[in-house]
Amino acid sequence: MSDRIIAPSILAADFARLGEQVSDVITAGADWIHFDVMDNHYVPNLTCGPMICKSLRDYGIKAPIDVHLMITPVDELIKPFAKAGANSISFHPNATPDYQKTMDLIASQGCQVGIVLNPAEGLDILSELENKIDLLLLMSVNPGFGGQKFMSEVLSKARQAREIIDQWHKIPRLQIDGGVNLENIKDIYAAGVDTVVAGSTIFKSPPAEFGKVIAQLRQG
Ligand code: DX5
Ligand code: ZN
């Protein structure tokens, strides 16, 4: 349980008070900040870029920033995000012409490398990723919006992914993103997930309860 990582997604935060909200969840016990980047092209929604990531660093946020790119093309924004203070950068392999090259580019910038799989995507790609990634992110909603319903089909996929990655020499973190709440979190851990993204469940709670909600999410 101590190895579990809770990463609040900024997508559900109040963007007019982003620095304060991020600082509040970190003080309340969150481990990473999940930074959702949408381009109105790969997904039908638009969020924020490296400038806002840097603003969080300038505001004094020291916690790891976990960038989730839902954009195409991908490569052009890797260096800007690394420079803006990203610690990990995850992307969707079908959003870039050569995902191995994109992975190398992320690693060359000193960031952890993450691959994201949409709910409908299978695990075949894992055979090409062995020992090359730091994070395997399984989407439990179709990317684009916060506050969607958790797709429980992803739990069997997580179980299979866990079996596969446990055979690897370098075992990536297994992360889940979308619709995570206090009702499904137990099943999520039981499926082998160790890294949890939660937007609405955390940020739609009153700030005074961030600590309690994060502790409950960690507990499972
Ligand atoms: C969806 C994003 C998620 C989402 C999580 O495209 O990648 O990070 O914002 O938010 P909740 O937890 O509200 O589903
Ligand atoms: Zn995300």
GROMACS .gro file of C-alpha atoms and ligand atoms in nm:
model
  235
    1MET     CA    1   0.000   0.000   0.000
    2SER     CA    2   0.288   0.238   0.072
    3ASP     CA    3   0.391   0.197  -0.290
    4ARG     CA    4   0.061   0.332  -0.419
    5ILE     CA    5   0.067   0.663  -0.601
    6ILE     CA    6  -0.227   0.901  -0.605
    7ALA     CA    7  -0.220   1.155  -0.886
    8PRO     CA    8  -0.500   1.415  -0.884
    9SER     CA    9  -0.590   1.527  -1.237
   10ILE     CA   10  -0.589   1.904  -1.278
   11LEU     CA   11  -0.870   1.870  -1.531
   12ALA     CA   12  -1.121   1.881  -1.245
   13ALA     CA   13  -0.949   2.168  -1.060
   14ASP     CA   14  -1.058   2.531  -1.057
   15PHE     CA   15  -0.824   2.673  -1.322
   16ALA     CA   16  -0.867   3.027  -1.195
   17ARG     CA   17  -0.696   2.911  -0.875
   18LEU     CA   18  -0.480   2.634  -1.016
   19GLY     CA   19  -0.162   2.698  -0.816
   20GLU     CA   20  -0.352   2.705  -0.489
   21GLN     CA   21  -0.556   2.395  -0.573
   22VAL     CA   22  -0.248   2.196  -0.673
   23SER     CA   23  -0.063   2.309  -0.364
   24ASP     CA   24  -0.365   2.208  -0.151
   25VAL     CA   25  -0.380   1.852  -0.289
   26ILE     CA   26  -0.005   1.805  -0.242
   27THR     CA   27  -0.027   1.930   0.117
   28ALA     CA   28  -0.321   1.691   0.159
   29GLY     CA   29  -0.100   1.395   0.067
   30ALA     CA   30  -0.115   1.354  -0.312
   31ASP     CA   31   0.202   1.212  -0.469
   32TRP     CA   32   0.199   1.336  -0.829
   33ILE     CA   33   0.005   1.595  -1.025
   34HIS     CA   34  -0.160   1.452  -1.336
   35PHE     CA   35  -0.150   1.715  -1.609
   36ASP     CA   36  -0.399   1.648  -1.889
   37VAL     CA   37  -0.310   1.804  -2.223
   38MET     CA   38  -0.582   1.808  -2.492
   39ASP     CA   39  -0.560   1.967  -2.835
   40ASN     CA   40  -0.910   1.964  -2.987
   41HIS     CA   41  -0.767   1.734  -3.255
   42TYR     CA   42  -0.664   1.402  -3.101
   43VAL     CA   43  -0.953   1.452  -2.858
   44PRO     CA   44  -1.248   1.692  -2.885
   45ASN     CA   45  -1.143   1.917  -2.600
   46LEU     CA   46  -0.878   2.179  -2.535
   47THR     CA   47  -0.682   2.229  -2.215
   48CYS     CA   48  -0.336   2.364  -2.151
   49GLY     CA   49   0.026   2.346  -2.258
   50PRO     CA   50   0.380   2.380  -2.122
   51MET     CA   51   0.327   2.742  -2.016
   52ILE     CA   52   0.081   2.637  -1.745
   53CYS     CA   53   0.312   2.355  -1.636
   54LYS     CA   54   0.593   2.607  -1.593
   55SER     CA   55   0.357   2.839  -1.406
   56LEU     CA   56   0.298   2.562  -1.152
   57ARG     CA   57   0.674   2.523  -1.106
   58ASP     CA   58   0.713   2.901  -1.073
   59TYR     CA   59   0.436   2.900  -0.815
   60GLY     CA   60   0.650   2.662  -0.608
   61ILE     CA   61   0.502   2.320  -0.686
   62LYS     CA   62   0.779   2.065  -0.624
   63ALA     CA   63   0.582   1.742  -0.663
   64PRO     CA   64   0.631   1.529  -0.974
   65ILE     CA   65   0.421   1.648  -1.267
   66ASP     CA   66   0.283   1.358  -1.470
   67VAL     CA   67   0.198   1.488  -1.816
   68HIS     CA   68  -0.066   1.298  -2.014
   69LEU     CA   69  -0.058   1.408  -2.376
   70MET     CA   70  -0.382   1.365  -2.570
   71ILE     CA   71  -0.246   1.545  -2.873
   72THR     CA   72  -0.123   1.480  -3.224
   73PRO     CA   73   0.146   1.535  -3.337
   74VAL     CA   74   0.335   1.456  -3.017
   75ASP     CA   75   0.709   1.505  -3.068
   76GLU     CA   76   0.714   1.883  -3.099
   77LEU     CA   77   0.585   1.928  -2.743
   78ILE     CA   78   0.820   1.685  -2.565
   79LYS     CA   79   1.111   1.924  -2.515
   80PRO     CA   80   0.889   2.218  -2.417
   81PHE     CA   81   0.718   2.004  -2.151
   82ALA     CA   82   1.049   1.869  -2.021
   83LYS     CA   83   1.178   2.225  -1.996
   84ALA     CA   84   0.856   2.335  -1.826
   85GLY     CA   85   0.918   2.086  -1.544
   86ALA     CA   86   0.743   1.762  -1.645
   87ASN     CA   87   0.877   1.449  -1.470
   88SER     CA   88   0.691   1.190  -1.674
   89ILE     CA   89   0.537   1.223  -2.018
   90SER     CA   90   0.280   0.974  -2.141
   91PHE     CA   91   0.137   0.965  -2.491
   92HIS     CA   92  -0.097   0.760  -2.707
   93PRO     CA   93   0.111   0.553  -2.952
   94ASN     CA   94  -0.145   0.596  -3.233
   95ALA     CA   95  -0.096   0.974  -3.212
   96THR     CA   96   0.260   0.968  -3.343
   97PRO     CA   97   0.412   0.817  -3.662
   98ASP     CA   98   0.694   0.636  -3.479
   99TYR     CA   99   0.619   0.570  -3.115
  100GLN     CA  100   0.961   0.417  -3.046
  101LYS     CA  101   1.118   0.743  -3.159
  102THR     CA  102   0.881   0.941  -2.937
  103MET     CA  103   0.972   0.720  -2.640
  104ASP     CA  104   1.343   0.781  -2.708
  105LEU     CA  105   1.281   1.153  -2.730
  106ILE     CA  106   1.107   1.158  -2.391
  107ALA     CA  107   1.386   0.955  -2.230
  108SER     CA  108   1.652   1.179  -2.387
  109GLN     CA  109   1.494   1.472  -2.204
  110GLY     CA  110   1.536   1.297  -1.870
  111CYS     CA  111   1.164   1.228  -1.827
  112GLN     CA  112   0.993   0.901  -1.743
  113VAL     CA  113   0.830   0.741  -2.044
  114GLY     CA  114   0.462   0.651  -2.042
  115ILE     CA  115   0.244   0.473  -2.295
  116VAL     CA  116  -0.135   0.516  -2.281
  117LEU     CA  117  -0.386   0.266  -2.410
  118ASN     CA  118  -0.747   0.360  -2.478
  119PRO     CA  119  -1.026   0.133  -2.351
  120ALA     CA  120  -1.075  -0.032  -2.691
  121GLU     CA  121  -0.705  -0.098  -2.748
  122GLY     CA  122  -0.559  -0.440  -2.672
  123LEU     CA  123  -0.230  -0.529  -2.509
  124ASP     CA  124  -0.049  -0.657  -2.821
  125ILE     CA  125   0.178  -0.355  -2.819
  126LEU     CA  126   0.329  -0.467  -2.486
  127SER     CA  127   0.559  -0.710  -2.665
  128GLU     CA  128   0.726  -0.406  -2.823
  129LEU     CA  129   0.753  -0.216  -2.496
  130GLU     CA  130   0.935  -0.465  -2.275
  131ASN     CA  131   1.187  -0.289  -2.047
  132LYS     CA  132   1.139   0.039  -2.236
  133ILE     CA  133   0.870   0.221  -2.038
  134ASP     CA  134   0.831   0.359  -1.688
  135LEU     CA  135   0.453   0.389  -1.693
  136LEU     CA  136   0.174   0.193  -1.857
  137LEU     CA  137  -0.143   0.400  -1.841
  138LEU     CA  138  -0.472   0.225  -1.906
  139MET     CA  139  -0.761   0.457  -1.983
  140SER     CA  140  -1.083   0.359  -1.807
  141VAL     CA  141  -1.282   0.619  -2.003
  142ASN     CA  142  -1.246   0.742  -2.358
  143PRO     CA  143  -1.005   1.034  -2.330
  144GLY     CA  144  -1.131   1.389  -2.369
  145PHE     CA  145  -1.336   1.475  -2.064
  146GLY     CA  146  -1.330   1.444  -1.689
  147GLY     CA  147  -1.623   1.316  -1.487
  148GLN     CA  148  -1.706   1.017  -1.707
  149LYS     CA  149  -1.820   0.676  -1.587
  150PHE     CA  150  -1.554   0.414  -1.513
  151MET     CA  151  -1.550   0.135  -1.774
  152SER     CA  152  -1.516  -0.175  -1.560
  153GLU     CA  153  -1.403  -0.386  -1.860
  154VAL     CA  154  -1.061  -0.231  -1.810
  155LEU     CA  155  -1.015  -0.431  -1.490
  156SER     CA  156  -0.954  -0.759  -1.672
  157LYS     CA  157  -0.716  -0.577  -1.906
  158ALA     CA  158  -0.529  -0.441  -1.604
  159ARG     CA  159  -0.503  -0.793  -1.461
  160GLN     CA  160  -0.358  -0.923  -1.788
  161ALA     CA  161  -0.121  -0.628  -1.816
  162ARG     CA  162   0.000  -0.689  -1.460
  163GLU     CA  163   0.079  -1.052  -1.543
  164ILE     CA  164   0.277  -0.950  -1.848
  165ILE     CA  165   0.475  -0.662  -1.700
  166ASP     CA  166   0.563  -0.861  -1.389
  167GLN     CA  167   0.772  -1.085  -1.617
  168TRP     CA  168   0.978  -0.790  -1.733
  169HIS     CA  169   1.317  -0.696  -1.599
  170LYS     CA  170   1.216  -0.331  -1.572
  171ILE     CA  171   0.862  -0.326  -1.436
  172PRO     CA  172   0.667  -0.008  -1.520
  173ARG     CA  173   0.408   0.141  -1.290
  174LEU     CA  174   0.055   0.037  -1.388
  175GLN     CA  175  -0.166   0.344  -1.392
  176ILE     CA  176  -0.539   0.389  -1.444
  177ASP     CA  177  -0.716   0.705  -1.552
  178GLY     CA  178  -1.085   0.795  -1.571
  179GLY     CA  179  -1.386   0.759  -1.347
  180VAL     CA  180  -1.193   0.642  -1.042
  181ASN     CA  181  -1.394   0.682  -0.722
  182LEU     CA  182  -1.422   0.549  -0.368
  183GLU     CA  183  -1.652   0.268  -0.481
  184ASN     CA  184  -1.432   0.117  -0.753
  185ILE     CA  185  -1.087   0.178  -0.602
  186LYS     CA  186  -1.071  -0.160  -0.422
  187ASP     CA  187  -1.132  -0.348  -0.747
  188ILE     CA  188  -0.873  -0.131  -0.920
  189TYR     CA  189  -0.601  -0.230  -0.674
  190ALA     CA  190  -0.714  -0.592  -0.683
  191ALA     CA  191  -0.651  -0.584  -1.059
  192GLY     CA  192  -0.287  -0.493  -0.999
  193VAL     CA  193  -0.293  -0.117  -1.052
  194ASP     CA  194  -0.045   0.080  -0.838
  195THR     CA  195  -0.086   0.434  -0.971
  196VAL     CA  196  -0.422   0.608  -0.964
  197VAL     CA  197  -0.537   0.921  -1.144
  198ALA     CA  198  -0.844   1.086  -0.995
  199GLY     CA  199  -0.990   1.418  -1.105
  200SER     CA  200  -1.350   1.470  -0.998
  201THR     CA  201  -1.330   1.245  -0.692
  202ILE     CA  202  -1.063   1.468  -0.542
  203PHE     CA  203  -1.120   1.818  -0.679
  204LYS     CA  204  -1.499   1.814  -0.658
  205SER     CA  205  -1.468   1.752  -0.283
  206PRO     CA  206  -1.438   2.055  -0.054
  207PRO     CA  207  -1.068   2.147  -0.006
  208ALA     CA  208  -1.103   2.070   0.366
  209GLU     CA  209  -1.169   1.708   0.267
  210PHE     CA  210  -0.887   1.661   0.014
  211GLY     CA  211  -0.674   1.484   0.278
  212LYS     CA  212  -0.950   1.244   0.375
  213VAL     CA  213  -1.039   1.158   0.014
  214ILE     CA  214  -0.675   1.104  -0.084
  215ALA     CA  215  -0.620   0.882   0.221
  216GLN     CA  216  -0.931   0.679   0.132
  217LEU     CA  217  -0.816   0.643  -0.229
  218ARG     CA  218  -0.476   0.524  -0.109
  219GLN     CA  219  -0.631   0.280   0.136
  220GLY     CA  220  -0.863   0.128  -0.125
  221DX5     C1  221  -0.960   1.204  -1.940
  221DX5     C2  222  -0.838   1.244  -1.860
  221DX5     C3  223  -0.845   1.207  -1.716
  221DX5     C4  224  -0.964   1.264  -1.645
  221DX5     C5  225  -0.977   1.208  -1.508
  221DX5     O1  226  -0.937   1.226  -2.074
  221DX5     O2  227  -0.721   1.184  -1.911
  221DX5     O3  228  -0.724   1.236  -1.648
  221DX5     O4  229  -0.959   1.401  -1.637
  221DX5     O5  230  -1.085   1.272  -1.448
  221DX5     P1  231  -1.199   1.194  -1.368
  221DX5     O6  232  -1.127   1.130  -1.253
  221DX5     O7  233  -1.292   1.300  -1.331
  221DX5     O8  234  -1.255   1.091  -1.461
  222ZN      ZN  235  -0.528   1.183  -1.793
   0.00000   0.00000   0.00000
